[in-house]
CSV table of C-alpha atoms and ligand atoms in Angstrom, one decimal:
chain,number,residue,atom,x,y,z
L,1,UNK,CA,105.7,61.4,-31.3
L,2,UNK,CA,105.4,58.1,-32.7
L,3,UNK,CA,102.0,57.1,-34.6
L,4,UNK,CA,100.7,53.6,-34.4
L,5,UNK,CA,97.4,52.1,-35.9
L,6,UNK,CA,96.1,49.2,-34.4
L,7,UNK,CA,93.4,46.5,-36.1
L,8,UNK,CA,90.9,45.2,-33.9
L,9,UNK,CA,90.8,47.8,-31.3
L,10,UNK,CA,87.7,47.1,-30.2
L,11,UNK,CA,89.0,43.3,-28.8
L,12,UNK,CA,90.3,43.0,-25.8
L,13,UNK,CA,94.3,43.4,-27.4
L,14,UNK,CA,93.3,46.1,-29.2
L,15,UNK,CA,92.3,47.9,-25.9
L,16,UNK,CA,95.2,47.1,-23.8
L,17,UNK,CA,97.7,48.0,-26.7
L,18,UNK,CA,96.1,51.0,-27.0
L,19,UNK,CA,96.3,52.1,-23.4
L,20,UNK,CA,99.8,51.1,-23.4
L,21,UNK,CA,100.7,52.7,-26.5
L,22,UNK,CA,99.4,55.8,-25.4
L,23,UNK,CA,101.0,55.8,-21.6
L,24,UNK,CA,104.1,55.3,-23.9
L,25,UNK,CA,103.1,58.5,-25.5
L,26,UNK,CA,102.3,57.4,-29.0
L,27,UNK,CA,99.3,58.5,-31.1
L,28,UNK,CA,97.3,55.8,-31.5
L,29,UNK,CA,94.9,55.1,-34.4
L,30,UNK,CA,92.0,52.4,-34.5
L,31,UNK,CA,90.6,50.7,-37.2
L,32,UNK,CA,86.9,49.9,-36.4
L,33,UNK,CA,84.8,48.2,-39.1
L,34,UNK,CA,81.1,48.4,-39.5
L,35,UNK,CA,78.6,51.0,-40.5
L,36,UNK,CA,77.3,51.0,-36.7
L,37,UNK,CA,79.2,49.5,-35.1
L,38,UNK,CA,78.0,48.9,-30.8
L,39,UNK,CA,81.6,48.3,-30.1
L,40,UNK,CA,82.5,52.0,-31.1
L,41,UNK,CA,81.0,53.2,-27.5
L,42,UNK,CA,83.4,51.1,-25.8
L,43,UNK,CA,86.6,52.4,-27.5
L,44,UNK,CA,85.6,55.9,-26.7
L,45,UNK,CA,85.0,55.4,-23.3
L,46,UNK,CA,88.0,53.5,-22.4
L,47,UNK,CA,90.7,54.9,-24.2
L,48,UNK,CA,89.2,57.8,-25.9
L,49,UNK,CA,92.2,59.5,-27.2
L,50,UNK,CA,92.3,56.5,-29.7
L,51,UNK,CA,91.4,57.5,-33.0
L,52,UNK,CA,89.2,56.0,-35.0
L,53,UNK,CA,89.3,55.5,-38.3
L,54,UNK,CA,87.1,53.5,-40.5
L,55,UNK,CA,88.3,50.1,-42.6
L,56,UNK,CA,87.6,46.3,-42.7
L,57,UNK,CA,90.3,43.8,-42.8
L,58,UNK,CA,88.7,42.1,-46.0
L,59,UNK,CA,88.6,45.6,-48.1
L,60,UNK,CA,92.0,46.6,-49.2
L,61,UNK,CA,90.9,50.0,-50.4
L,62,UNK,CA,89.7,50.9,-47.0
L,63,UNK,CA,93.0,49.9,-45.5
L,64,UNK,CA,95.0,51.5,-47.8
L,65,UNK,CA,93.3,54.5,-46.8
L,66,UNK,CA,93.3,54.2,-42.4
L,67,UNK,CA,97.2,53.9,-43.5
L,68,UNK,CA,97.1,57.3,-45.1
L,69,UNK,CA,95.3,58.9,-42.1
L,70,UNK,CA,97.4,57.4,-39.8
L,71,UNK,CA,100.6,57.9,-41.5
L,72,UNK,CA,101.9,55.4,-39.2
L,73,UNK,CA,105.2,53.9,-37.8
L,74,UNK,CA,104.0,50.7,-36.0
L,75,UNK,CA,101.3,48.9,-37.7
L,76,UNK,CA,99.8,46.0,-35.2
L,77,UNK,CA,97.3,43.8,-36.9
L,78,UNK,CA,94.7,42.1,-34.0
L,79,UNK,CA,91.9,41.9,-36.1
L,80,UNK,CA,90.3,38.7,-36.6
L,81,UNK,CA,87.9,35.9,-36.5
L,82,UNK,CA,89.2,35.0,-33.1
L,83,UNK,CA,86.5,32.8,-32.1
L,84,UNK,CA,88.0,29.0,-32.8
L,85,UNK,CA,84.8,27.1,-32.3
L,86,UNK,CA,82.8,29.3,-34.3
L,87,UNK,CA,85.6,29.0,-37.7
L,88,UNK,CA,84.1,25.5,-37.8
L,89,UNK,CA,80.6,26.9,-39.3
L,90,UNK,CA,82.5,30.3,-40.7
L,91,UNK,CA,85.4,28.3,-42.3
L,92,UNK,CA,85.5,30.6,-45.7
L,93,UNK,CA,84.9,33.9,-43.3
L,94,UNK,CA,87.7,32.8,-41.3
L,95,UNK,CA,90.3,32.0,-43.9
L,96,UNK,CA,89.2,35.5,-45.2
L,97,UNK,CA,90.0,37.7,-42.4
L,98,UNK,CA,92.2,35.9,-40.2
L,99,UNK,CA,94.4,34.7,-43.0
L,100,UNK,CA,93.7,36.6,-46.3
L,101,UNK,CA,93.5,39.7,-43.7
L,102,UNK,CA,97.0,39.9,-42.6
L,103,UNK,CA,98.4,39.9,-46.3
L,104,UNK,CA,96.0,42.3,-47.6
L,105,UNK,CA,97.3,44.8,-44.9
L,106,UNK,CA,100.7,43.6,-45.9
L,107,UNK,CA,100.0,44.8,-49.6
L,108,UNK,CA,98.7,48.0,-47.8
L,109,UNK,CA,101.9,48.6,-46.6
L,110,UNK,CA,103.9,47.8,-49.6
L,111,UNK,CA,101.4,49.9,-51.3
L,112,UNK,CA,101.5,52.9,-49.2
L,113,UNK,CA,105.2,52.7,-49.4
L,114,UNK,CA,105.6,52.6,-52.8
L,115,UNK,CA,108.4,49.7,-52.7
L,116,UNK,CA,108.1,46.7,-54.4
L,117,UNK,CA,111.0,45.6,-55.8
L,118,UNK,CA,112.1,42.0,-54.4
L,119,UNK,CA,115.8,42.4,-51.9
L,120,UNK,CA,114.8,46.4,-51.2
L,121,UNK,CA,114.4,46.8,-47.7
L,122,UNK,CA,111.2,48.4,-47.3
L,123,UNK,CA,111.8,51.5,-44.8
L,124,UNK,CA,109.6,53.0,-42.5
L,125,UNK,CA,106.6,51.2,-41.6
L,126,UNK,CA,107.2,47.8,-38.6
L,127,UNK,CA,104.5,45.6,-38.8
L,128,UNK,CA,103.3,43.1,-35.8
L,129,UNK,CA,101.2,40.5,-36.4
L,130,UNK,CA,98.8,37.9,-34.1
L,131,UNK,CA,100.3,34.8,-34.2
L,132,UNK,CA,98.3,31.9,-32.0
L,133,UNK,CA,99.3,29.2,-30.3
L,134,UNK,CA,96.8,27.4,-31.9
L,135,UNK,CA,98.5,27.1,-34.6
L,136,UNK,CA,100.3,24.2,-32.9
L,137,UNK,CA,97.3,22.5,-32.8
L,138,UNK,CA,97.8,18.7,-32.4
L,139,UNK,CA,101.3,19.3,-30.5
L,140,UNK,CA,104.0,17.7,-31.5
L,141,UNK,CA,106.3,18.8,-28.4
L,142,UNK,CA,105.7,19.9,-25.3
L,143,UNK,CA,106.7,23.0,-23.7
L,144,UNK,CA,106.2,24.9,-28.1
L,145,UNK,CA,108.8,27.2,-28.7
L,146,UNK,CA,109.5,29.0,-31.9
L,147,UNK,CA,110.9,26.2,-33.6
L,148,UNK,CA,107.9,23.6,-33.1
L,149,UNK,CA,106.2,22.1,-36.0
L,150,UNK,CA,102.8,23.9,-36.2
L,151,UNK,CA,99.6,21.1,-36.9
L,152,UNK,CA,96.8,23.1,-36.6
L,153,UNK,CA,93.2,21.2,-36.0
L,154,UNK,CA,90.7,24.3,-36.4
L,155,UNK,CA,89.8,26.4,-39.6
L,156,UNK,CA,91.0,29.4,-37.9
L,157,UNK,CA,94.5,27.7,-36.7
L,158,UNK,CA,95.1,26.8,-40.3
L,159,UNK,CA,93.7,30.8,-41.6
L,160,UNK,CA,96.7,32.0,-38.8
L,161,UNK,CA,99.6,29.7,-40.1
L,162,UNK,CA,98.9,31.2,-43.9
L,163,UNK,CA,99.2,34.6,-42.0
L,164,UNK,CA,102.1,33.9,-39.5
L,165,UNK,CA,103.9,32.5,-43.1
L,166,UNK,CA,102.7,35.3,-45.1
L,167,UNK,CA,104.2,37.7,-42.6
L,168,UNK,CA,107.8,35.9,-42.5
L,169,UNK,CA,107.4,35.7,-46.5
L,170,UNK,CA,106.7,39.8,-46.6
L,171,UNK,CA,110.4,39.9,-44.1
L,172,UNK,CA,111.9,37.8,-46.3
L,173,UNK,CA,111.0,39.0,-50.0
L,174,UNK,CA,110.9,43.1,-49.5
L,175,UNK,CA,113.1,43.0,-46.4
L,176,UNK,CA,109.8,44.8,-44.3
L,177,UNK,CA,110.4,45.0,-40.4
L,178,UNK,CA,107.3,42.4,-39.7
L,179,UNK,CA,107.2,40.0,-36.4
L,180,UNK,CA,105.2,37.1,-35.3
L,181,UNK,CA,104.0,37.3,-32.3
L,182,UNK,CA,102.8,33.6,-31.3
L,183,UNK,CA,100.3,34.3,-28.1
L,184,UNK,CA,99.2,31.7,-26.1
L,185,UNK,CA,95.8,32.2,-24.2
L,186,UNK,CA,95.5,35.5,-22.7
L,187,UNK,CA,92.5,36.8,-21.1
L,188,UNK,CA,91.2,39.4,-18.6
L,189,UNK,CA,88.1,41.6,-17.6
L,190,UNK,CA,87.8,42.9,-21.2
L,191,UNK,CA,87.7,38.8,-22.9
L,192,UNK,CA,85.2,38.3,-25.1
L,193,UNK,CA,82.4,36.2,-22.8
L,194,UNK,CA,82.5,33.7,-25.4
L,195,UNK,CA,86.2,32.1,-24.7
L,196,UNK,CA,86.4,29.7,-21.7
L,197,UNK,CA,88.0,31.3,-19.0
L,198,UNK,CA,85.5,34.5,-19.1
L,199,UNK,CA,82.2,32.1,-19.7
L,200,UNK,CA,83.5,31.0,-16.4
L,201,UNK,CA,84.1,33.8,-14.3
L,202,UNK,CA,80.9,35.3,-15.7
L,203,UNK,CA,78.5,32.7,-14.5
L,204,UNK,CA,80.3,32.2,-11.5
L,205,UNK,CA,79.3,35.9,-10.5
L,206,UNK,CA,75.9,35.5,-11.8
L,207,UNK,CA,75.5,32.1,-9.8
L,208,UNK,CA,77.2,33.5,-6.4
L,209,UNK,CA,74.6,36.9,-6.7
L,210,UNK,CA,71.4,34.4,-7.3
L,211,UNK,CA,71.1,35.5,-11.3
L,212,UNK,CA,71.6,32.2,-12.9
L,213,UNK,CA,72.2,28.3,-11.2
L,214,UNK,CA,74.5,27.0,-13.5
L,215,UNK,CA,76.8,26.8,-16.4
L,216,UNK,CA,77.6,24.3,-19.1
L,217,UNK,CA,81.0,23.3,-20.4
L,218,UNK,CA,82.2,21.3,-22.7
L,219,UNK,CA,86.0,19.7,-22.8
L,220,UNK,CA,86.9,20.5,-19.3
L,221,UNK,CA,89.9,18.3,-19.7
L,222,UNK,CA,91.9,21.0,-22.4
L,223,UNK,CA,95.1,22.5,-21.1
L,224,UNK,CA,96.0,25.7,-21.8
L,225,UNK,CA,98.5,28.6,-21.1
L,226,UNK,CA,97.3,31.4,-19.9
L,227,UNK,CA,98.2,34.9,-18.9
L,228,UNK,CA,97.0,38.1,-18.7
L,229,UNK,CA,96.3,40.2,-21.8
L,230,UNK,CA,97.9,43.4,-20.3
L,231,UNK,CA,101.5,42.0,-20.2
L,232,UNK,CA,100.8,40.3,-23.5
L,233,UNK,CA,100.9,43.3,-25.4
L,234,UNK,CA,103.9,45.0,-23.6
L,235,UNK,CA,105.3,41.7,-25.6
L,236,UNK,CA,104.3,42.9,-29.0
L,237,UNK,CA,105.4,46.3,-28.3
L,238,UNK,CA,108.6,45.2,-27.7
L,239,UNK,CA,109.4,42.9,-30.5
L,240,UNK,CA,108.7,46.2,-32.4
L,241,UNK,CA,111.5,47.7,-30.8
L,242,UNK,CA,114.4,45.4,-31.5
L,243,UNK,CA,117.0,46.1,-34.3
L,244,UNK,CA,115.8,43.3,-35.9
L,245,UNK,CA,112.6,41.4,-37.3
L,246,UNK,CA,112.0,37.8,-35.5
L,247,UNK,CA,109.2,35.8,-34.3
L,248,UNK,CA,109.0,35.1,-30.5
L,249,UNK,CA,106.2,32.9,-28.3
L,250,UNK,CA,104.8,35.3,-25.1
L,251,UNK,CA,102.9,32.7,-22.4
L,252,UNK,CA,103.6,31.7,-19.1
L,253,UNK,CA,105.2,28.2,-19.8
L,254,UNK,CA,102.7,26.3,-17.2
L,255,UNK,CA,99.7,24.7,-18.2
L,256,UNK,CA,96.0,24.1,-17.1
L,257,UNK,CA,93.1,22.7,-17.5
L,258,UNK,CA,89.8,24.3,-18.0
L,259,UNK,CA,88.3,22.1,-14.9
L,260,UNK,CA,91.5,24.0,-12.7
L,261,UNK,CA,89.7,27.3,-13.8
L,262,UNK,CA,86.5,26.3,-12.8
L,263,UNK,CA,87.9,25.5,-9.3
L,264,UNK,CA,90.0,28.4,-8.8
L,265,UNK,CA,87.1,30.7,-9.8
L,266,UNK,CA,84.1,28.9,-7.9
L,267,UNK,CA,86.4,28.5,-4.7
L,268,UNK,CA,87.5,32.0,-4.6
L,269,UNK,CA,83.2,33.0,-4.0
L,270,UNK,CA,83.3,30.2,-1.5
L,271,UNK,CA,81.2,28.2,-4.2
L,272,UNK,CA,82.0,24.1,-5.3
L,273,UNK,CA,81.9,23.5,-9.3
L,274,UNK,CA,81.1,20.3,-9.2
L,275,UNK,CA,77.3,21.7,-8.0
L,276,UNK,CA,77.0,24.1,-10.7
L,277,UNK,CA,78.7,23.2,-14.0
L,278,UNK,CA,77.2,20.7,-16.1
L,279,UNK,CA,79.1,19.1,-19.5
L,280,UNK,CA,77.2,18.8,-22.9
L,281,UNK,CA,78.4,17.0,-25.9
L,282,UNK,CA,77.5,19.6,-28.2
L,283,UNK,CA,80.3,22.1,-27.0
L,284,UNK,CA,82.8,19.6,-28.2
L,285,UNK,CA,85.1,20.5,-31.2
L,286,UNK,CA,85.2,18.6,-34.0
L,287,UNK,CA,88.9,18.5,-33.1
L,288,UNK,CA,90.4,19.5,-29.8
L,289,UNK,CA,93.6,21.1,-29.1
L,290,UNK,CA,94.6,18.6,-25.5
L,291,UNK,CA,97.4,20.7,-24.6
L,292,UNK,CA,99.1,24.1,-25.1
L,293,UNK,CA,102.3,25.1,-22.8
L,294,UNK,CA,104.7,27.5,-24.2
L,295,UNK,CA,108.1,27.9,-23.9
L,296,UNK,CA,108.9,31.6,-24.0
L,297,UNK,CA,113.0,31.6,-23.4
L,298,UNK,CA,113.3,33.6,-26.4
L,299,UNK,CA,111.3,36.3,-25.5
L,300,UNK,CA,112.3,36.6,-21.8
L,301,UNK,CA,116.2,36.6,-22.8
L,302,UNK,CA,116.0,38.8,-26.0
L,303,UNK,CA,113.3,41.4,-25.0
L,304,UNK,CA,113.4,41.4,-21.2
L,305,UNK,CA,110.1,40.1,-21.2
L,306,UNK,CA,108.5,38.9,-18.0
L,307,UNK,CA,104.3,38.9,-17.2
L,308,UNK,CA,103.3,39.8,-13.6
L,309,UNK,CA,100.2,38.4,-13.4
L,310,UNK,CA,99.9,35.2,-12.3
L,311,UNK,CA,97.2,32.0,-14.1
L,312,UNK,CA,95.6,32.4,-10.5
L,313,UNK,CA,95.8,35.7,-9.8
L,314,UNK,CA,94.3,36.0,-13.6
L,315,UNK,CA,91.7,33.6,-12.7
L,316,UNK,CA,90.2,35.8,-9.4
L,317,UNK,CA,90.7,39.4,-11.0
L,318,UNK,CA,88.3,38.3,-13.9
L,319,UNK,CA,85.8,36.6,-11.3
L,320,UNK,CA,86.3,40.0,-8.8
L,321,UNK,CA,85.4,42.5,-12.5
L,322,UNK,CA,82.3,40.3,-13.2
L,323,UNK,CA,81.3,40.2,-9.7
L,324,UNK,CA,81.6,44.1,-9.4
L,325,UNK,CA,79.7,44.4,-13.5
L,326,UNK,CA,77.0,42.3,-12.5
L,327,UNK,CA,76.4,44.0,-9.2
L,328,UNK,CA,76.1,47.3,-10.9
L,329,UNK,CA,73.7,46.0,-13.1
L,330,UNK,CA,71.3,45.5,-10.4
U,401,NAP,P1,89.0,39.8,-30.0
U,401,NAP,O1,88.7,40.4,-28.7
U,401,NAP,O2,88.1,38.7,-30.5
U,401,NAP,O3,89.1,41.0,-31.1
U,401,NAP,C1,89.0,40.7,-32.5
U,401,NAP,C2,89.0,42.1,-33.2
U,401,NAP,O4,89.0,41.9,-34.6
U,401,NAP,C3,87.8,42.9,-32.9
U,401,NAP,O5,88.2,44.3,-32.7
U,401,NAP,C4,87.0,42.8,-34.1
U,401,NAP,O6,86.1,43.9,-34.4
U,401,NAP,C5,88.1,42.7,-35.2
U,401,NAP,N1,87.6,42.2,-36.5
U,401,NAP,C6,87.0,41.1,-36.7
U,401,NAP,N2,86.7,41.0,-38.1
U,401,NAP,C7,87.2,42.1,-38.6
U,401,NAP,C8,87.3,42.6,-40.0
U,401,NAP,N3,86.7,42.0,-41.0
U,401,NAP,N4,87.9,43.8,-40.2
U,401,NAP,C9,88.4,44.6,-39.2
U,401,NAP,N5,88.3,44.1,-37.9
U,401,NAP,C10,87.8,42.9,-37.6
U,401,NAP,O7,90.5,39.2,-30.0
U,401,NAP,P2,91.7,39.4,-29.0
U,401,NAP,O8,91.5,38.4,-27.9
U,401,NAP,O9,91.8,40.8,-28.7
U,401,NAP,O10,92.9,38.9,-29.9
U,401,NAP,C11,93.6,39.8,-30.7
U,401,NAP,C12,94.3,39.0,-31.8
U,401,NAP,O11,95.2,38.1,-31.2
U,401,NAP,C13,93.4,38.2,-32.7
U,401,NAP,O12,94.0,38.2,-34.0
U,401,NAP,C14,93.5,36.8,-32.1
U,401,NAP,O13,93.2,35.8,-33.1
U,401,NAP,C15,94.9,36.8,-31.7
U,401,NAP,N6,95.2,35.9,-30.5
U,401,NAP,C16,94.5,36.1,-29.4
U,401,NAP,C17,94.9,35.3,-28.3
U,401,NAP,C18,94.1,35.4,-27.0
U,401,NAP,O14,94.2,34.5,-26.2
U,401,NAP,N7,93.4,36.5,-26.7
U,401,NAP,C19,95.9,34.4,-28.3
U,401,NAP,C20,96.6,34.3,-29.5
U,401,NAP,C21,96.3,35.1,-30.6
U,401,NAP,P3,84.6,43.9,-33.9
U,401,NAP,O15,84.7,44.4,-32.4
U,401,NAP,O16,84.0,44.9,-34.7
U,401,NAP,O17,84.0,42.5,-34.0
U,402,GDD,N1,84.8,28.7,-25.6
U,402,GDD,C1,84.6,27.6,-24.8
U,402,GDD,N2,83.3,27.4,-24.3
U,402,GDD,N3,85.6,26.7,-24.7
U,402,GDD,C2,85.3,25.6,-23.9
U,402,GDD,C3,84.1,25.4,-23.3
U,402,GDD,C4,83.1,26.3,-23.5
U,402,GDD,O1,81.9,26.2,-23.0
U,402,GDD,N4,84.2,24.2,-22.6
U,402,GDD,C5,85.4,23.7,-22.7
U,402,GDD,N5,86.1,24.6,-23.6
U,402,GDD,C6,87.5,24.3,-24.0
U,402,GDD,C7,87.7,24.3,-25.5
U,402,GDD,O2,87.3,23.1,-26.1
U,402,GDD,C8,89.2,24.6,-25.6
U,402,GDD,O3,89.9,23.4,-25.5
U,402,GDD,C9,89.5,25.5,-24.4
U,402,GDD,O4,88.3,25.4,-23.5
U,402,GDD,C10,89.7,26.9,-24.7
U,402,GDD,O5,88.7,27.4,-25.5
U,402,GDD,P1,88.5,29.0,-25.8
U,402,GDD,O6,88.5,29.8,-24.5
U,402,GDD,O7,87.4,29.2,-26.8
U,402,GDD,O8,90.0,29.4,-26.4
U,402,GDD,P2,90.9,28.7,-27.6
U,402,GDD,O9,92.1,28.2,-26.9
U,402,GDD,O10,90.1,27.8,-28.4
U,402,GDD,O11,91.3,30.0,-28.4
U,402,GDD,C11,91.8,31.2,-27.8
U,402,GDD,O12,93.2,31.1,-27.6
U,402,GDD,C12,93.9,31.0,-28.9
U,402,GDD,C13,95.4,30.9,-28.5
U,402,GDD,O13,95.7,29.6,-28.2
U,402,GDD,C14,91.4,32.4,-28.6
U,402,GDD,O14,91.7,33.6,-27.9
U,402,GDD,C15,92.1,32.4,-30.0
U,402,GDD,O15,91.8,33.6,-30.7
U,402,GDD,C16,93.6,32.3,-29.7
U,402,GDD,O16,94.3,32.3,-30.9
């Protein structure tokens, strides 16, 4: 039986990997940070053969030690800052655990191994790590593939290039089996309510069952390119399973904007957005990413990789979960 520990699994990733991991009949371990930590509930009620074991990605002691209990053979690093906007007023948090995070669990690794001599090839443990697309900030191509410059334009795009480079440094110094994986957007019912697409399908159950009137956006004009989180990790599982380490960008390769979200989930309650959402200034970034489409030939030739679930089909199954959550609430 293969063993896998998994950081963040209390994010959305986390969960889906988990479940996945598990169908796939591996035994999964979580790391979950915090001394009480709300998020803990979740885990155990959705995938509660997960488990848990305690450790934060800015305390290397702690990780050295979840790799001890796990003992594992995959290691998949989610954990992070995730939330861009907020890495604007958390810039040193950010760079601390979405950047110095992914090396300190490399030196876990190393550590736990016990090789550290430069041109040995490490054995044993495979390492994934969250790449973003974000990290292509201000694009400067369009579809992004694996060979695009990277520009980023937020504190946490910059924390995940010193990871995504610290990871290929890790391959290329002690020969470890560690891969990139560069995400685009990928959401679902279990998205944290603060990223765009689930701020959206939210309100729009909350407006369409009388609970709230409206909702505020900000750049309705971004593109992005988004999928659904439960394919996404079937992507990272698989770049773990190639006979070789490489980097590979998962997304859809289409774009949208955030208004096309707002019309595809509004419509589908028989709802118009343009009578419910209002813009405010003050949920502009300090700099915008205009436009992220992704080019995933790589990882559709070389792993076999191919999402089913369509941008709009994403769109209405997160606005049919909130509709369903909210009503049950009543
Ligand atoms: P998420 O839902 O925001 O989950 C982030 C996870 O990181 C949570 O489990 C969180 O734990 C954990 N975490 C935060 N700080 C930590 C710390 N100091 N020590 C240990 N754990 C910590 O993110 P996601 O959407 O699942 O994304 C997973 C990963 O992929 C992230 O690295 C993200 O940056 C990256 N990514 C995501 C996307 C996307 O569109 N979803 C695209 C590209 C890349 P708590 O629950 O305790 O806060
Ligand atoms: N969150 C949010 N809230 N975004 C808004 C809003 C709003 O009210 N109004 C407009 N937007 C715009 C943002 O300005 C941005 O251009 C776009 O919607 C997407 O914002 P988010 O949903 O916050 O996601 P993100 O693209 O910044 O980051 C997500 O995707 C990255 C991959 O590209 C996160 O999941 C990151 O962790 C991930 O790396």
């Amino acid at each position: 039986m293969k063993r896998a520990l998994i950081t963040g699994v209390t994010g959305q990733d986390g969960r889906h990997l988990s479940e996945y991991l598990l169908e796939q009949g591996y035994q999964v371990f979580g790391l979950l940070r915090g001394q009480h930590n709300p998020k803990r509930a979740i885990v155990e009620r959705e995938v509660p053969d997960v488990r848990i074991l305690e450790g934060d990605l800015t305390d290397q002691t702690s990780l050295i030690g979840a790799l001890q209990g796990a003992q594992p053979d995959e290691v998949y690093n989610l954990a992070a800052m995730s939330f861009v906007a907020l890495s604007w007023n958390q810039p040193e948090l950010t760079g601390n655990v979405t950047g110095l995070g992914a090396l300190r669990m490399l030196e876990a690794i190393r550590n736990v191994q016990g090789s550290s001599v430069s041109g040995h090839r490490a054995a044993g443990i495979k390492f994934y790590q969250a790449s973003s697309s974000e990290m292509f900030g201000r694009a400067h191509e369009v579809p992004q593939s694996e060979r695009t410059l990277f520009h980023p334009r937020s504190p946490y795009g910059v924390a995940k290039v010193f990871a995504h480079h610290i990871t290929i440094n890790y391959r290329e110094s002690y020969g470890m089996f560690a891969c990139c994986g560069i995400l685009f957007n990928h959401g679902g019912p279990r998205r944290g309510p603060e990223f765009v697409e689930r701020k959206i399908s939210r309100a729009v159950a909350r407006i369409k069952l009388g609970l709230d009137k409206g909702l505020t956006l900000g750049n309705m004009e971004a593109k992005r390119d988004w999928g659904y989180a439960g394919d996404y990790v079937k992507a990272m599982h698989l770049m773990l399973q190639q006979d070789q380490p490489d980097d590979y960008v998962v997304g859809m390769g289409q774009s949208h904007s955030v208004r096309e979200v707002a019309e595809i989930a509004f419509s589908h309650v028989g709802l118009d957005w343009r009578e419910h959402v209002e813009i405010s200034p003050s949920l502009f970034r300090p700099a915008e990413v205009d436009l992220l489409e992704a080019d995933p030939t790589k990882a559709r030739t070389v792993l076999g990789w191919v999402p089913e679930v369509s941008f709009e089909d994403l769109v209405r199954m997160m606005v049919d979960a909130d509709l369903e959550k909210e009503s049950s609430r009543q």
